[in-house]
Amino acid sequence: SQTIHQWPATLVQPVGSPLSLECTVEGTSNPNLYWYRQAAGRGLQLLFYSVGIGQISSEVPQNLSASRPQDRQFILSSKKLLLSDSGFYLCAWSVSGNQPQHFGDGTRLSIL
Amino acid sequence: AQSVTQPDIHITVSEGASLELRCNYSYGATPYLFWYVQSPGQGLQLLLKYFSGDTLVQGIKGFEAEFKRSQSSFNLRKPSVHWSDAAEYFCAVGVPMFSGGYNKLIFGAGTRLAVHP
């Protein structure tokens, strides 16, 4: 069966520091991959999606970037974190076509 | 523009009571609709989905939802709530981003469910 892993589960970083959040999927090939951010008391906002290695699309302009160095690995990065980057970050995957997205357990990011 | 509205931010029910969580969407074409549940500090778990066909869909954990095109609604129901159902519930509409099917989910702001013993 397919599984999705995100780490770390929680992270506290100072303003201006770099960021790297990792997401990996097991048990499937060539998945669509997604990064979402969830602000407190709000729904999820799609940040990036990827349909293949090296293919990244950004949904909203922001201080973050994403990369997909391997088929089942999706990385969310920043060179310099802002206070507004705080939130709960969720990675998700789906097969292509009309199939649901499946979410990881998320990373709680706090910026001090 | 596509949007999803969940009118109830918080709902409290007694254990054993019935539950209905409301969801209204705005989308120009036939929607793909989903309900997800999120326990505190956790990711989202898919409860059920509607793509086409029967407008009453069954999901996991005893949940069901009914798609009503005329009302642009996809309300989630459960006949008898258990204490373990306390969580946050998100409705979402799937919007095609490119050919081959949906890929982007537009989420509502969520409804937080509390269950009294």
XYZ file of C-alpha atoms in Angstrom:
229
model
C 0.000 0.000 0.000
C 1.013 3.586 -0.485
C 2.340 5.725 2.336
C 3.463 9.303 2.621
C 5.995 10.616 5.101
C 6.764 14.151 6.129
C 9.501 15.415 8.399
C 10.127 16.975 10.676
C 6.811 16.917 12.517
C 7.534 20.212 14.246
C 10.107 22.893 13.618
C 10.973 26.162 15.319
C 13.147 28.498 13.297
C 14.331 32.090 13.700
C 13.383 34.745 11.205
C 15.864 34.863 8.335
C 16.985 31.252 8.658
C 16.703 28.732 5.813
C 14.090 25.992 5.603
C 13.911 22.509 4.177
C 10.878 20.287 4.627
C 10.875 16.873 3.061
C 8.099 14.630 1.842
C 8.433 11.142 0.414
C 5.881 8.734 -0.981
C 6.214 4.971 -1.042
C 4.341 2.307 -2.912
C 3.546 4.188 -6.091
C 5.332 5.560 -9.126
C 5.119 8.959 -10.799
C 2.623 10.440 -8.357
C 1.370 13.986 -8.509
C 2.767 15.777 -5.469
C 1.474 18.834 -3.640
C 2.469 21.235 -0.885
C -0.282 22.983 1.080
C -0.183 25.485 3.900
C -2.837 25.650 6.556
C -3.096 28.832 8.588
C -4.755 28.723 11.980
C -8.539 28.528 11.685
C -8.459 28.450 7.930
C -8.610 25.932 5.168
C -5.712 24.728 3.110
C -4.000 26.751 0.436
C -2.157 25.023 -2.374
C 1.424 26.282 -2.658
C 3.068 24.018 -5.228
C 2.306 20.983 -7.284
C 4.441 18.664 -9.369
C 3.559 16.142 -12.047
C 7.069 14.775 -12.499
C 10.735 15.042 -11.609
C 11.934 18.602 -11.945
C 8.456 19.867 -12.865
C 7.173 22.378 -10.331
C 4.262 24.770 -10.606
C 3.617 27.527 -8.121
C 0.127 28.567 -7.194
C 0.862 31.707 -5.211
C 3.837 34.061 -5.122
C 5.680 33.732 -1.869
C 8.918 33.341 -0.029
C 9.035 29.593 -0.582
C 10.213 27.274 -3.337
C 9.784 23.587 -4.071
C 11.879 20.947 -5.768
C 11.393 17.361 -6.834
C 14.821 15.762 -7.176
C 13.447 12.224 -7.308
C 10.182 10.672 -8.434
C 8.753 10.287 -4.952
C 10.499 13.093 -3.113
C 9.161 16.609 -2.752
C 11.018 19.322 -0.872
C 9.781 22.683 0.342
C 12.471 25.291 0.898
C 13.175 28.854 1.778
C 16.404 30.830 1.834
C 15.180 33.287 4.479
C 12.095 32.638 6.559
C 9.602 35.365 7.367
C 7.254 35.532 10.338
C 4.375 35.063 7.916
C 5.742 31.650 6.915
C 4.507 30.163 10.171
C 1.844 27.535 9.742
C 1.063 23.907 9.237
C 2.505 22.490 6.026
C 0.993 19.452 4.440
C 2.284 17.322 1.626
C -0.100 15.266 -0.478
C 0.036 12.864 -3.367
C -2.357 11.503 -5.950
C -2.203 9.319 -8.992
C -2.954 11.104 -12.216
C -6.572 11.328 -13.231
C -9.658 11.597 -11.099
C -8.319 10.251 -7.874
C -8.305 11.837 -4.434
C -5.284 13.390 -2.799
C -3.785 11.680 0.223
C -2.110 13.729 2.896
C 0.882 13.323 5.150
C 0.770 14.156 8.848
C 2.121 17.645 8.327
C 4.885 19.833 9.724
C 4.110 22.525 12.271
C 6.460 25.433 11.526
C 6.879 28.224 14.046
C 8.970 31.275 13.230
C 10.414 33.286 16.108
C -13.971 31.882 -9.238
C -14.234 28.566 -7.492
C -14.956 28.612 -3.777
C -16.202 26.446 -0.951
C -18.198 27.728 2.008
C -18.690 25.912 5.257
C -21.136 28.123 7.139
C -20.605 26.578 10.557
C -17.247 27.229 12.182
C -18.038 25.227 15.309
C -20.680 22.609 16.002
C -21.323 20.780 19.250
C -23.449 17.655 19.440
C -24.147 15.044 22.058
C -22.797 11.548 21.601
C -25.397 9.435 19.820
C -27.074 12.419 18.189
C -27.271 12.860 14.442
C -24.938 15.218 12.614
C -25.083 17.325 9.492
C -22.208 19.523 8.367
C -23.001 21.976 5.616
C -20.954 22.682 2.528
C -21.761 24.948 -0.398
C -19.569 25.325 -3.435
C -19.229 27.662 -6.358
C -17.992 26.066 -9.552
C -19.123 26.425 -13.139
C -18.863 22.809 -14.235
C -19.714 19.445 -12.717
C -17.717 19.360 -9.525
C -15.633 16.695 -7.927
C -16.395 16.953 -4.223
C -14.643 15.633 -1.157
C -14.911 15.576 2.592
C -11.780 15.244 4.702
C -11.370 14.943 8.461
C -8.428 16.266 10.462
C -7.632 15.315 14.035
C -5.558 17.836 16.027
C -1.982 18.034 14.803
C -2.587 15.461 12.105
C -2.931 15.392 8.358
C -6.196 15.079 6.484
C -7.982 11.779 5.979
C -10.389 11.298 3.109
C -13.898 10.471 4.298
C -15.674 10.260 0.968
C -15.772 11.606 -2.555
C -18.307 12.389 -5.241
C -17.364 12.229 -8.901
C -20.606 11.336 -10.666
C -23.556 8.966 -10.501
C -25.507 8.364 -7.325
C -25.823 11.643 -5.470
C -25.740 9.945 -2.082
C -22.246 8.679 -1.375
C -21.107 6.508 1.463
C -17.786 6.983 3.179
C -15.715 5.589 5.970
C -16.589 5.727 9.671
C -20.330 5.686 8.946
C -20.409 9.045 7.154
C -22.405 9.840 4.060
C -22.883 12.943 1.946
C -25.497 14.059 -0.530
C -24.758 16.090 -3.627
C -27.537 18.526 -4.531
C -26.758 20.344 -7.745
C -29.753 22.682 -7.471
C -28.485 23.920 -4.103
C -24.759 23.691 -4.894
C -24.408 21.716 -1.702
C -22.593 18.633 -0.509
C -23.594 18.159 3.117
C -21.993 15.536 5.318
C -24.150 13.430 7.621
C -23.850 10.770 10.241
C -26.847 9.182 11.994
C -25.173 8.688 15.373
C -22.037 10.534 16.414
C -19.307 8.907 18.491
C -16.938 10.765 20.792
C -14.077 9.800 18.469
C -15.674 11.854 15.683
C -14.563 15.076 17.382
C -12.244 16.688 14.826
C -12.201 19.316 12.114
C -13.985 18.584 8.877
C -13.112 20.078 5.524
C -15.149 20.134 2.366
C -13.272 20.549 -0.899
C -14.022 20.895 -4.598
C -11.643 19.481 -7.195
C -10.748 21.815 -10.047
C -8.912 20.588 -13.140
C -5.546 22.226 -13.479
C -4.632 20.503 -16.698
C -5.904 17.816 -18.997
C -6.214 14.384 -17.491
C -8.459 15.122 -14.562
C -8.688 17.141 -11.445
C -5.638 18.041 -9.461
C -6.332 21.166 -7.444
C -8.449 21.130 -4.326
C -10.232 24.255 -3.146
C -10.945 23.867 0.551
C -13.533 25.377 2.813
C -12.371 26.933 6.077
C -13.477 23.874 8.024
C -16.022 23.010 10.711
C -14.766 22.032 14.128
C -16.926 19.361 15.717
C -17.107 18.860 19.466
C -18.912 15.867 20.935
C -20.400 15.950 24.436
C -20.609 12.655 26.338
